[in-house]
Amino acid sequence: PKGVLVPQRALVNHNLAIGHTYGLQPGDRVLQFASPSFDVAAEEIFPTWAAGATVVAAPEAALHSVGALLDFAERESLTVLNLPTPYWHEWVNQLERGAASLPASVRLVVVGSDTARPDRLAAWQRLVGDRVRWVNAYGPTEATITTTIFAPTSAEIEPQARTVPIGRPIANATIYLLDDALAPVPDGEAGELYIGGAGLALGYLNRPELTAERFIADPFATAPGQRLYRTGDLARRRADGNIEFLGRVDFQVKIRGFRIEPGEIEAALGAHPAGANVAVA
């Protein structure tokens, strides 16, 4: 519902940082899974081409089930899979039951767009080990797709852990965890997550009020004109430096990776003449 104005320089920074972080090489064959209307499609396509590697677009039939996708990955010798977190959760469930395979060609699995479950990561590590590198990616479109990366070792996550961290910023991205007065919170304390750096969008298309609300002047800037994006996400910085996502400061929810604003649904329902009071939970 909100068009995000992402400048070319932000996408270039993203492409170079992601290509380096994911170790993309000319021999890689990267799955193009996401719809072109979803920002992750740009992460699948442009860093791959910049590395001289191959983008392999999956036919619709290959996306209908985990098994069909894995068969396609095996057939096409795919090396990198960038998947929505719930889709990966189902893959792990099927691996546990012996109902799914691990394509021999795959070297990297990236998950994002939703919260990764610690018990599923522990199961993945138990079943897959170090054969495939696994990465948890976090970032809003307003900061150009991916802002932080967490690539755990086998010893970093226990099944009883509360969350899977979202990691540390990519190159030229800055993360601040701030209180209501825009002061940094101590390590270990919850604060709202603000993003700065080269990946910031210009704002929202034809929404100047919303742009002014979410993109604020950077109080820590060393040069004029720098801004921060207010994500609305709560997070804390762990002792090891990794950032842990804790939830939202508002009522926004995610369903299969899509951001849903209950307030917008309430407003639409409230406009109906037969509705008096509306609540969406």
Coordinates of N, CA, C and O in Angstrom, one line a residue, residues 74-250:
E74 N 17.6 -29.5 -7.2 CA 18.5 -30.6 -7.6 C 18.7 -30.7 -9.1 O 19.8 -30.8 -9.6
R75 N 17.6 -30.6 -9.8 CA 17.7 -30.7 -11.3 C 18.5 -29.5 -11.9 O 19.2 -29.8 -12.9
E76 N 18.4 -28.3 -11.3 CA 19.1 -27.2 -11.9 C 20.4 -26.9 -11.2 O 21.0 -25.9 -11.5
S77 N 20.8 -27.7 -10.3 CA 22.1 -27.6 -9.5 C 22.2 -26.2 -8.9 O 23.2 -25.5 -9.0
L78 N 21.1 -25.8 -8.2 CA 21.1 -24.5 -7.5 C 22.0 -24.5 -6.3 O 22.2 -25.5 -5.6
T79 N 22.7 -23.4 -6.1 CA 23.7 -23.3 -5.0 C 23.2 -22.3 -3.9 O 23.7 -22.5 -2.8
V80 N 22.3 -21.4 -4.2 CA 21.8 -20.4 -3.2 C 20.3 -20.4 -3.2 O 19.7 -20.2 -4.3
L81 N 19.7 -20.6 -2.1 CA 18.2 -20.5 -1.9 C 17.9 -19.4 -0.9 O 18.4 -19.4 0.2
N82 N 17.1 -18.4 -1.3 CA 16.7 -17.3 -0.5 C 15.2 -17.5 -0.3 O 14.4 -17.2 -1.2
L83 N 14.7 -17.9 0.9 CA 13.4 -18.4 1.1 C 12.7 -17.6 2.2 O 13.3 -17.2 3.2
P84 N 11.4 -17.4 2.1 CA 10.6 -16.9 3.3 C 10.7 -17.8 4.5 O 10.7 -19.1 4.3
T85 N 10.9 -17.3 5.6 CA 11.1 -18.1 6.8 C 10.1 -19.2 7.0 O 10.4 -20.3 7.3
P86 N 8.7 -18.9 6.9 CA 7.8 -20.0 7.1 C 8.0 -21.2 6.1 O 7.7 -22.3 6.4
Y87 N 8.4 -20.8 4.9 CA 8.6 -21.9 3.9 C 9.8 -22.8 4.3 O 9.8 -24.0 4.3
W88 N 10.9 -22.1 4.9 CA 12.0 -22.9 5.4 C 11.6 -23.7 6.6 O 12.0 -24.9 6.8
H89 N 10.7 -23.2 7.5 CA 10.2 -23.9 8.6 C 9.6 -25.2 8.2 O 9.9 -26.3 8.8
E90 N 8.8 -25.2 7.1 CA 8.2 -26.4 6.6 C 9.2 -27.4 6.0 O 9.1 -28.6 6.2
W91 N 10.2 -26.8 5.4 CA 11.3 -27.7 4.9 C 12.0 -28.5 6.1 O 12.2 -29.7 6.0
V92 N 12.2 -27.8 7.2 CA 12.8 -28.4 8.3 C 11.9 -29.5 8.9 O 12.3 -30.6 9.2
N93 N 10.6 -29.2 9.0 CA 9.6 -30.2 9.4 C 9.7 -31.4 8.6 O 9.6 -32.5 9.1
Q94 N 9.8 -31.2 7.3 CA 9.8 -32.4 6.4 C 11.1 -33.1 6.5 O 11.2 -34.4 6.3
L95 N 12.2 -32.4 6.7 CA 13.5 -33.1 6.9 C 13.4 -34.0 8.1 O 14.0 -35.1 8.1
E96 N 12.8 -33.5 9.2 CA 12.7 -34.3 10.4 C 11.9 -35.6 10.2 O 12.2 -36.6 10.8
R97 N 10.9 -35.5 9.3 CA 10.1 -36.7 9.0 C 10.7 -37.6 7.9 O 10.1 -38.6 7.6
G98 N 11.8 -37.2 7.4 CA 12.4 -37.9 6.3 C 11.6 -37.8 5.0 O 11.7 -38.6 4.0
A99 N 10.8 -36.7 4.9 CA 9.9 -36.5 3.7 C 10.5 -35.5 2.7 O 9.9 -35.2 1.7
A100 N 11.7 -34.9 3.0 CA 12.3 -34.0 2.2 C 13.8 -34.3 2.1 O 14.4 -34.9 3.0
S101 N 14.5 -33.7 1.1 CA 15.9 -34.0 0.9 C 16.7 -32.7 1.0 O 16.1 -31.6 1.2
L102 N 18.0 -32.8 0.9 CA 18.9 -31.6 0.9 C 19.7 -31.7 -0.4 O 20.5 -32.5 -0.6
P103 N 19.3 -30.9 -1.4 CA 20.0 -30.9 -2.7 C 21.5 -30.8 -2.5 O 22.0 -29.9 -1.8
A104 N 22.3 -31.7 -3.2 CA 23.7 -31.7 -3.0 C 24.4 -30.5 -3.4 O 25.5 -30.1 -2.9
S105 N 23.8 -29.7 -4.4 CA 24.5 -28.5 -4.9 C 24.3 -27.3 -4.0 O 25.1 -26.3 -4.1
V106 N 23.4 -27.3 -3.1 CA 23.1 -26.1 -2.3 C 24.2 -25.9 -1.3 O 24.6 -26.8 -0.5
R107 N 24.7 -24.6 -1.3 CA 25.8 -24.3 -0.3 C 25.3 -23.2 0.7 O 25.9 -23.0 1.7
L108 N 24.2 -22.4 0.3 CA 23.8 -21.3 1.2 C 22.3 -21.3 1.2 O 21.6 -21.3 0.1
V109 N 21.7 -21.2 2.4 CA 20.2 -20.9 2.5 C 20.1 -19.6 3.3 O 20.6 -19.5 4.4
V110 N 19.3 -18.7 2.7 CA 19.0 -17.4 3.4 C 17.5 -17.4 3.7 O 16.7 -17.8 2.8
V111 N 17.2 -17.1 4.9 CA 15.8 -16.9 5.3 C 15.5 -15.5 5.8 O 16.4 -14.8 6.3
G112 N 14.3 -15.1 5.6 CA 13.9 -13.7 6.1 C 12.5 -13.4 5.9 O 11.7 -14.3 5.5
S113 N 12.1 -12.2 6.1 CA 10.7 -11.7 6.0 C 9.8 -12.2 7.1 O 8.6 -11.8 7.1
D114 N 10.3 -12.9 8.1 CA 9.5 -13.3 9.2 C 10.4 -13.8 10.3 O 11.6 -13.9 10.1
T115 N 9.9 -14.1 11.5 CA 10.8 -14.5 12.6 C 11.1 -16.0 12.6 O 10.3 -16.8 12.5
A116 N 12.4 -16.3 12.6 CA 12.9 -17.7 12.6 C 12.7 -18.3 14.0 O 13.0 -17.6 15.0
R117 N 12.3 -19.5 14.0 CA 12.1 -20.2 15.3 C 13.4 -20.9 15.7 O 14.0 -21.7 15.0
P118 N 13.8 -20.7 17.0 CA 15.0 -21.4 17.5 C 15.0 -22.9 17.4 O 16.0 -23.5 17.1
D119 N 13.8 -23.5 17.7 CA 13.7 -25.0 17.7 C 13.9 -25.5 16.2 O 14.5 -26.6 16.0
R120 N 13.4 -24.7 15.2 CA 13.6 -25.2 13.8 C 15.1 -25.0 13.4 O 15.6 -25.8 12.7
L121 N 15.8 -24.0 13.9 CA 17.2 -23.8 13.6 C 18.0 -24.9 14.3 O 18.9 -25.4 13.6
A122 N 17.7 -25.2 15.5 CA 18.4 -26.3 16.2 C 18.2 -27.6 15.5 O 19.2 -28.4 15.3
A123 N 17.0 -27.9 15.0 CA 16.7 -29.1 14.2 C 17.5 -29.1 12.9 O 18.1 -30.1 12.5
W124 N 17.5 -27.9 12.2 CA 18.3 -27.8 11.0 C 19.8 -28.1 11.2 O 20.4 -28.8 10.4
Q125 N 20.3 -27.5 12.3 CA 21.7 -27.7 12.6 C 22.0 -29.2 12.9 O 23.1 -29.7 12.5
R126 N 21.1 -29.8 13.6 CA 21.3 -31.3 13.9 C 21.2 -32.1 12.6 O 22.0 -33.1 12.5
L127 N 20.3 -31.8 11.7 CA 20.1 -32.6 10.5 C 21.1 -32.3 9.4 O 21.5 -33.2 8.6
V128 N 21.5 -31.0 9.3 CA 22.3 -30.6 8.1 C 23.7 -30.3 8.5 O 24.7 -30.5 7.7
G129 N 24.0 -29.9 9.8 CA 25.3 -29.7 10.2 C 25.9 -28.5 9.5 O 25.3 -27.5 9.2
D130 N 27.2 -28.6 9.1 CA 27.9 -27.6 8.4 C 28.0 -27.7 6.9 O 28.7 -27.1 6.2
R131 N 27.1 -28.7 6.4 CA 27.2 -28.9 5.0 C 26.6 -27.7 4.2 O 27.0 -27.5 3.0
V132 N 25.7 -26.9 4.8 CA 25.1 -25.8 4.1 C 25.2 -24.6 5.1 O 24.8 -24.7 6.3
R133 N 25.7 -23.5 4.6 CA 25.7 -22.2 5.4 C 24.3 -21.7 5.5 O 23.5 -21.7 4.5
W134 N 23.9 -21.2 6.7 CA 22.5 -20.7 6.9 C 22.6 -19.3 7.4 O 23.4 -19.0 8.3
V135 N 21.8 -18.4 6.9 CA 21.8 -17.0 7.2 C 20.4 -16.5 7.5 O 19.4 -16.8 6.8
N136 N 20.2 -15.8 8.6 CA 19.0 -15.1 8.9 C 19.1 -13.6 8.6 O 20.0 -12.9 9.1
A137 N 18.3 -13.2 7.6 CA 18.4 -11.8 7.1 C 17.2 -11.0 7.6 O 16.1 -11.4 7.7
Y138 N 17.5 -9.7 8.0 CA 16.5 -8.8 8.5 C 16.6 -7.5 7.8 O 17.7 -7.0 7.5
G139 N 15.5 -6.9 7.4 CA 15.5 -5.5 6.9 C 14.2 -5.1 6.2 O 13.6 -5.9 5.6
P140 N 13.8 -3.9 6.4 CA 12.6 -3.4 5.7 C 13.0 -2.8 4.3 O 14.1 -2.4 4.0
T141 N 12.0 -2.7 3.5 CA 12.2 -2.1 2.1 C 12.7 -0.7 2.3 O 13.5 -0.2 1.5
E142 N 12.3 0.0 3.3 CA 12.7 1.4 3.5 C 14.2 1.6 3.7 O 14.8 2.7 3.7
A143 N 14.9 0.5 4.0 CA 16.4 0.5 4.2 C 17.0 -0.4 3.1 O 18.1 -0.9 3.3
T144 N 16.3 -0.7 2.0 CA 16.7 -1.5 0.9 C 17.0 -2.9 1.2 O 18.1 -3.4 1.2
I145 N 16.0 -3.6 1.5 CA 15.8 -5.1 1.6 C 16.5 -5.7 2.8 O 15.8 -6.2 3.7
T146 N 17.8 -5.8 2.9 CA 18.5 -6.4 4.0 C 19.4 -5.4 4.7 O 20.2 -4.8 4.1
T147 N 19.2 -5.4 6.0 CA 20.0 -4.4 6.8 C 21.0 -5.2 7.8 O 22.1 -4.7 8.0
T148 N 20.5 -6.3 8.3 CA 21.4 -7.1 9.2 C 21.4 -8.5 8.8 O 20.5 -9.0 8.2
I149 N 22.5 -9.2 9.2 CA 22.7 -10.6 8.9 C 23.2 -11.4 10.1 O 24.0 -10.9 10.8
F150 N 22.6 -12.5 10.3 CA 23.0 -13.4 11.4 C 23.4 -14.8 10.8 O 22.5 -15.4 10.2
A151 N 24.6 -15.2 10.9 CA 25.1 -16.5 10.4 C 25.7 -17.3 11.6 O 26.9 -17.1 11.9
P152 N 24.9 -18.1 12.2 CA 25.3 -18.7 13.5 C 26.2 -19.8 13.3 O 26.2 -20.5 12.2
T153 N 27.0 -20.1 14.3 CA 27.8 -21.4 14.3 C 26.9 -22.4 15.0 O 25.8 -22.0 15.6
S154 N 27.2 -23.6 15.0 CA 26.4 -24.7 15.5 C 26.2 -24.6 17.1 O 25.3 -25.1 17.6
A155 N 27.1 -23.8 17.7 CA 27.0 -23.7 19.2 C 26.2 -22.5 19.7 O 26.0 -22.4 20.9
E156 N 25.8 -21.7 18.7 CA 25.2 -20.4 19.2 C 23.7 -20.5 19.5 O 23.2 -19.6 20.2
I157 N 23.0 -21.5 19.1 CA 21.6 -21.6 19.2 C 21.2 -22.9 19.9 O 21.6 -23.9 19.5
E158 N 20.4 -22.8 21.0 CA 19.8 -23.9 21.7 C 18.3 -24.0 21.4 O 17.7 -22.9 21.2
P159 N 17.7 -25.2 21.4 CA 16.3 -25.3 21.1 C 15.4 -24.5 22.0 O 14.3 -24.0 21.7
Q160 N 15.9 -24.3 23.3 CA 15.1 -23.6 24.3 C 15.3 -22.1 24.2 O 14.7 -21.3 25.0
A161 N 16.1 -21.6 23.3 CA 16.4 -20.2 23.1 C 15.1 -19.4 22.8 O 14.2 -20.0 22.2
R162 N 15.0 -18.2 23.2 CA 13.7 -17.4 23.0 C 13.6 -17.0 21.6 O 12.5 -16.9 21.0
T163 N 14.7 -16.6 21.0 CA 14.7 -16.0 19.6 C 16.0 -16.4 18.9 O 17.0 -16.8 19.5
V164 N 15.9 -16.2 17.6 CA 17.1 -16.3 16.7 C 17.5 -14.9 16.4 O 16.7 -14.1 15.9
P165 N 18.7 -14.4 16.8 CA 19.1 -13.1 16.5 C 19.0 -12.7 15.0 O 19.0 -13.5 14.1
I166 N 18.9 -11.4 14.8 CA 18.9 -10.9 13.4 C 20.3 -10.4 13.1 O 20.6 -9.9 11.9
G167 N 21.3 -10.4 14.0 CA 22.7 -10.3 13.7 C 23.2 -8.9 13.8 O 22.9 -8.1 14.6
R168 N 24.1 -8.5 12.8 CA 24.8 -7.3 12.7 C 24.6 -6.6 11.4 O 24.3 -7.2 10.4
P169 N 24.8 -5.2 11.3 CA 24.5 -4.5 10.1 C 25.5 -4.9 9.0 O 26.6 -5.3 9.2
I170 N 25.0 -4.9 7.7 CA 25.8 -5.0 6.6 C 26.7 -3.8 6.4 O 26.5 -2.8 7.1
A171 N 27.5 -3.8 5.4 CA 28.4 -2.7 5.1 C 27.6 -1.4 4.9 O 26.6 -1.4 4.1
N172 N 28.1 -0.3 5.5 CA 27.5 1.0 5.3 C 26.1 1.2 5.8 O 25.4 2.1 5.5
A173 N 25.7 0.3 6.7 CA 24.4 0.4 7.4 C 24.7 0.6 8.9 O 25.7 0.1 9.4
T174 N 23.8 1.4 9.6 CA 24.0 1.7 11.0 C 22.7 1.4 11.7 O 21.6 1.7 11.2
I175 N 22.9 0.8 12.9 CA 21.7 0.4 13.7 C 21.8 1.2 15.0 O 22.9 1.1 15.7
Y176 N 20.7 1.8 15.4 CA 20.6 2.4 16.7 C 19.4 1.8 17.5 O 18.3 1.6 16.8
L177 N 19.5 1.5 18.7 CA 18.4 1.1 19.6 C 18.2 2.3 20.6 O 19.0 2.5 21.4
L178 N 17.0 2.9 20.4 CA 16.8 4.2 21.1 C 15.5 4.1 22.0 O 14.6 3.4 21.7
D179 N 15.5 5.0 23.0 CA 14.3 5.1 23.8 C 13.4 6.2 23.2 O 13.6 6.7 22.2
D180 N 12.3 6.5 24.0 CA 11.3 7.5 23.5 C 11.9 8.9 23.3 O 11.4 9.7 22.5
A181 N 13.0 9.2 24.0 CA 13.7 10.5 23.9 C 14.8 10.4 22.9 O 15.7 11.4 22.8
L182 N 14.9 9.4 22.1 CA 16.0 9.2 21.1 C 17.4 9.1 21.7 O 18.4 9.4 21.1
A183 N 17.4 8.6 22.9 CA 18.7 8.3 23.6 C 19.0 6.8 23.5 O 18.1 6.0 23.6
P184 N 20.3 6.4 23.2 CA 20.6 5.0 23.1 C 20.3 4.3 24.4 O 20.6 4.8 25.5
V185 N 19.8 3.1 24.3 CA 19.5 2.2 25.5 C 20.7 1.4 25.8 O 21.5 1.1 24.8
P186 N 21.0 1.0 27.0 CA 22.1 0.1 27.3 C 22.0 -1.2 26.6 O 20.9 -1.7 26.3
D187 N 23.1 -1.9 26.4 CA 23.1 -3.2 25.9 C 22.3 -4.1 26.8 O 22.4 -4.0 28.0
G188 N 21.5 -5.0 26.2 CA 20.6 -5.8 26.9 C 19.2 -5.3 27.2 O 18.3 -6.0 27.5
E189 N 19.1 -4.0 27.0 CA 17.8 -3.3 27.2 C 17.0 -3.2 25.9 O 17.6 -3.0 24.8
A190 N 15.7 -3.2 26.0 CA 14.9 -3.1 24.7 C 14.8 -1.6 24.3 O 14.7 -0.7 25.1
G191 N 14.9 -1.4 23.0 CA 14.7 -0.1 22.4 C 14.2 -0.2 21.0 O 14.2 -1.3 20.4
E192 N 13.7 0.9 20.5 CA 13.1 0.9 19.1 C 14.3 0.9 18.2 O 15.3 1.6 18.4
L193 N 14.2 0.1 17.1 CA 15.3 0.0 16.2 C 15.2 1.0 15.1 O 14.2 1.1 14.4
Y194 N 16.3 1.8 15.0 CA 16.4 2.9 13.9 C 17.5 2.5 13.0 O 18.6 2.0 13.4
I195 N 17.4 2.8 11.7 CA 18.4 2.4 10.7 C 18.9 3.7 10.0 O 18.1 4.5 9.6
G196 N 20.2 3.8 9.9 CA 20.8 4.8 9.1 C 21.8 4.3 8.1 O 22.0 3.0 8.0
G197 N 22.4 5.1 7.3 CA 23.4 4.7 6.3 C 23.0 4.8 4.9 O 22.0 5.4 4.5
A198 N 23.8 4.1 4.1 CA 23.7 4.3 2.6 C 22.4 3.6 2.0 O 22.1 3.9 0.9
G199 N 21.8 2.7 2.8 CA 20.7 2.0 2.2 C 19.3 2.7 2.4 O 18.3 2.1 1.9
L200 N 19.3 3.8 3.0 CA 18.0 4.5 3.3 C 17.2 4.9 2.0 O 17.9 5.5 1.1
A201 N 15.9 4.7 2.0 CA 15.1 5.2 0.9 C 14.9 6.7 1.1 O 15.2 7.3 2.1
L202 N 14.4 7.3 0.0 CA 14.1 8.7 0.0 C 12.9 9.0 0.8 O 12.7 10.1 1.3
G203 N 12.0 8.0 0.9 CA 10.7 8.2 1.6 C 9.6 7.4 0.9 O 9.9 6.5 0.1
Y204 N 8.4 7.8 1.1 CA 7.2 7.2 0.5 C 6.7 8.0 -0.6 O 6.6 9.2 -0.5
L205 N 6.3 7.4 -1.7 CA 5.7 8.1 -2.9 C 4.4 8.8 -2.5 O 3.5 8.2 -2.1
N206 N 4.5 10.1 -2.7 CA 3.3 10.9 -2.5 C 2.7 10.8 -1.1 O 1.5 11.0 -0.9
R207 N 3.5 10.5 -0.1 CA 3.1 10.5 1.3 C 4.1 11.3 2.1 O 4.8 10.8 3.0
P208 N 4.1 12.6 1.9 CA 5.1 13.5 2.7 C 4.9 13.4 4.2 O 5.9 13.5 4.9
E209 N 3.6 13.3 4.7 CA 3.4 13.3 6.1 C 4.0 12.0 6.7 O 4.7 12.0 7.8
L210 N 3.7 10.9 6.1 CA 4.3 9.6 6.5 C 5.8 9.6 6.4 O 6.5 9.0 7.3
T211 N 6.3 10.2 5.4 CA 7.8 10.2 5.2 C 8.4 11.0 6.4 O 9.4 10.6 7.0
A212 N 7.8 12.1 6.7 CA 8.3 13.0 7.8 C 8.2 12.2 9.1 O 9.1 12.4 10.0
E213 N 7.2 11.4 9.3 CA 7.0 10.7 10.6 C 8.0 9.5 10.7 O 8.5 9.3 11.8
R214 N 8.3 8.8 9.6 CA 9.2 7.6 9.7 C 10.7 7.9 9.4 O 11.5 7.2 9.9
F215 N 11.0 8.9 8.6 CA 12.3 9.2 8.3 C 12.7 10.5 9.0 O 12.2 11.6 8.6
I216 N 13.5 10.4 10.1 CA 13.7 11.6 10.9 C 15.2 12.1 10.8 O 16.0 11.3 10.3
A217 N 15.5 13.3 11.2 CA 16.8 13.8 11.2 C 17.7 12.9 12.2 O 17.2 12.6 13.3
D218 N 18.9 12.6 11.7 CA 19.7 11.7 12.5 C 20.4 12.6 13.7 O 21.2 13.5 13.4
P219 N 20.0 12.3 14.9 CA 20.5 13.1 16.0 C 22.0 12.9 16.3 O 22.6 13.6 17.0
F220 N 22.6 11.8 15.7 CA 24.0 11.5 15.9 C 24.8 11.8 14.6 O 26.0 11.4 14.5
A221 N 24.2 12.6 13.7 CA 24.9 12.8 12.4 C 26.2 13.6 12.5 O 26.3 14.5 13.4
T222 N 27.1 13.3 11.7 CA 28.4 14.0 11.6 C 28.4 14.9 10.4 O 29.4 15.7 10.2
A223 N 27.4 14.9 9.6 CA 27.2 15.7 8.4 C 25.8 16.1 8.2 O 24.9 15.3 8.6
P224 N 25.5 17.2 7.6 CA 24.1 17.7 7.5 C 23.3 16.8 6.5 O 23.9 16.2 5.6
G225 N 22.0 16.7 6.8 CA 21.1 16.0 5.9 C 21.0 14.5 6.1 O 20.2 13.8 5.4
Q226 N 21.7 14.0 7.1 CA 21.6 12.5 7.4 C 20.3 12.2 8.1 O 19.9 13.0 8.9
R227 N 19.8 11.0 7.9 CA 18.5 10.7 8.4 C 18.5 9.3 9.0 O 19.4 8.5 8.8
L228 N 17.5 9.0 9.8 CA 17.3 7.6 10.4 C 15.9 7.2 10.0 O 15.0 8.0 10.0
Y229 N 15.7 5.9 9.7 CA 14.4 5.3 9.5 C 13.9 4.7 10.8 O 14.6 3.8 11.4
R230 N 12.8 5.1 11.3 CA 12.2 4.5 12.5 C 11.4 3.3 12.1 O 10.3 3.4 11.4
T231 N 11.8 2.1 12.5 CA 11.2 0.8 12.0 C 10.0 0.4 12.7 O 9.1 -0.3 12.1
G232 N 9.8 0.9 14.0 CA 8.7 0.4 14.8 C 9.0 -1.0 15.4 O 8.1 -1.6 16.0
D233 N 10.2 -1.5 15.2 CA 10.5 -2.8 15.7 C 11.3 -2.6 17.1 O 12.1 -1.7 17.2
L234 N 11.0 -3.5 18.0 CA 11.7 -3.5 19.3 C 12.8 -4.5 19.2 O 12.7 -5.6 18.7
A235 N 14.0 -4.1 19.8 CA 15.1 -5.0 19.7 C 16.0 -4.7 20.9 O 15.9 -3.7 21.6
R236 N 17.0 -5.6 21.1 CA 18.0 -5.4 22.1 C 19.4 -5.9 21.5 O 19.4 -6.8 20.7
R237 N 20.5 -5.3 22.0 CA 21.8 -5.8 21.6 C 22.3 -6.7 22.7 O 22.4 -6.4 23.9
R238 N 22.7 -7.9 22.3 CA 23.2 -8.9 23.2 C 24.6 -8.7 23.6 O 25.3 -7.8 23.0
A239 N 25.1 -9.4 24.6 CA 26.5 -9.2 25.0 C 27.5 -9.5 23.9 O 28.6 -8.9 23.9
D240 N 27.1 -10.4 23.0 CA 28.0 -10.8 21.9 C 28.0 -9.8 20.7 O 28.6 -10.0 19.7
G241 N 27.1 -8.8 20.8 CA 27.0 -7.7 19.8 C 25.9 -8.0 18.8 O 25.6 -7.1 18.0
N242 N 25.3 -9.2 18.8 CA 24.2 -9.5 17.9 C 23.0 -8.8 18.4 O 22.7 -8.7 19.6
I243 N 22.1 -8.4 17.4 CA 20.8 -7.8 17.7 C 19.7 -8.8 17.8 O 19.7 -9.7 16.9
E244 N 18.9 -8.7 18.7 CA 17.8 -9.7 18.9 C 16.4 -8.9 18.7 O 16.2 -8.0 19.4
F245 N 15.6 -9.4 17.8 CA 14.3 -8.8 17.5 C 13.3 -9.3 18.6 O 13.3 -10.5 18.9
L246 N 12.6 -8.3 19.2 CA 11.7 -8.6 20.3 C 10.2 -8.4 20.0 O 9.4 -8.9 20.8
G247 N 9.9 -7.8 18.9 CA 8.5 -7.5 18.6 C 8.3 -6.2 18.0 O 9.2 -5.5 17.5
R248 N 7.0 -5.7 18.1 CA 6.7 -4.4 17.5 C 6.3 -3.4 18.6 O 5.8 -3.8 19.7
V249 N 6.5 -2.1 18.3 CA 6.0 -1.1 19.3 C 4.5 -0.7 19.0 O 3.9 0.0 19.7
D250 N 4.0 -1.2 17.8 CA 2.6 -0.9 17.5 C 1.9 -2.3 17.3 O 2.4 -3.3 17.8

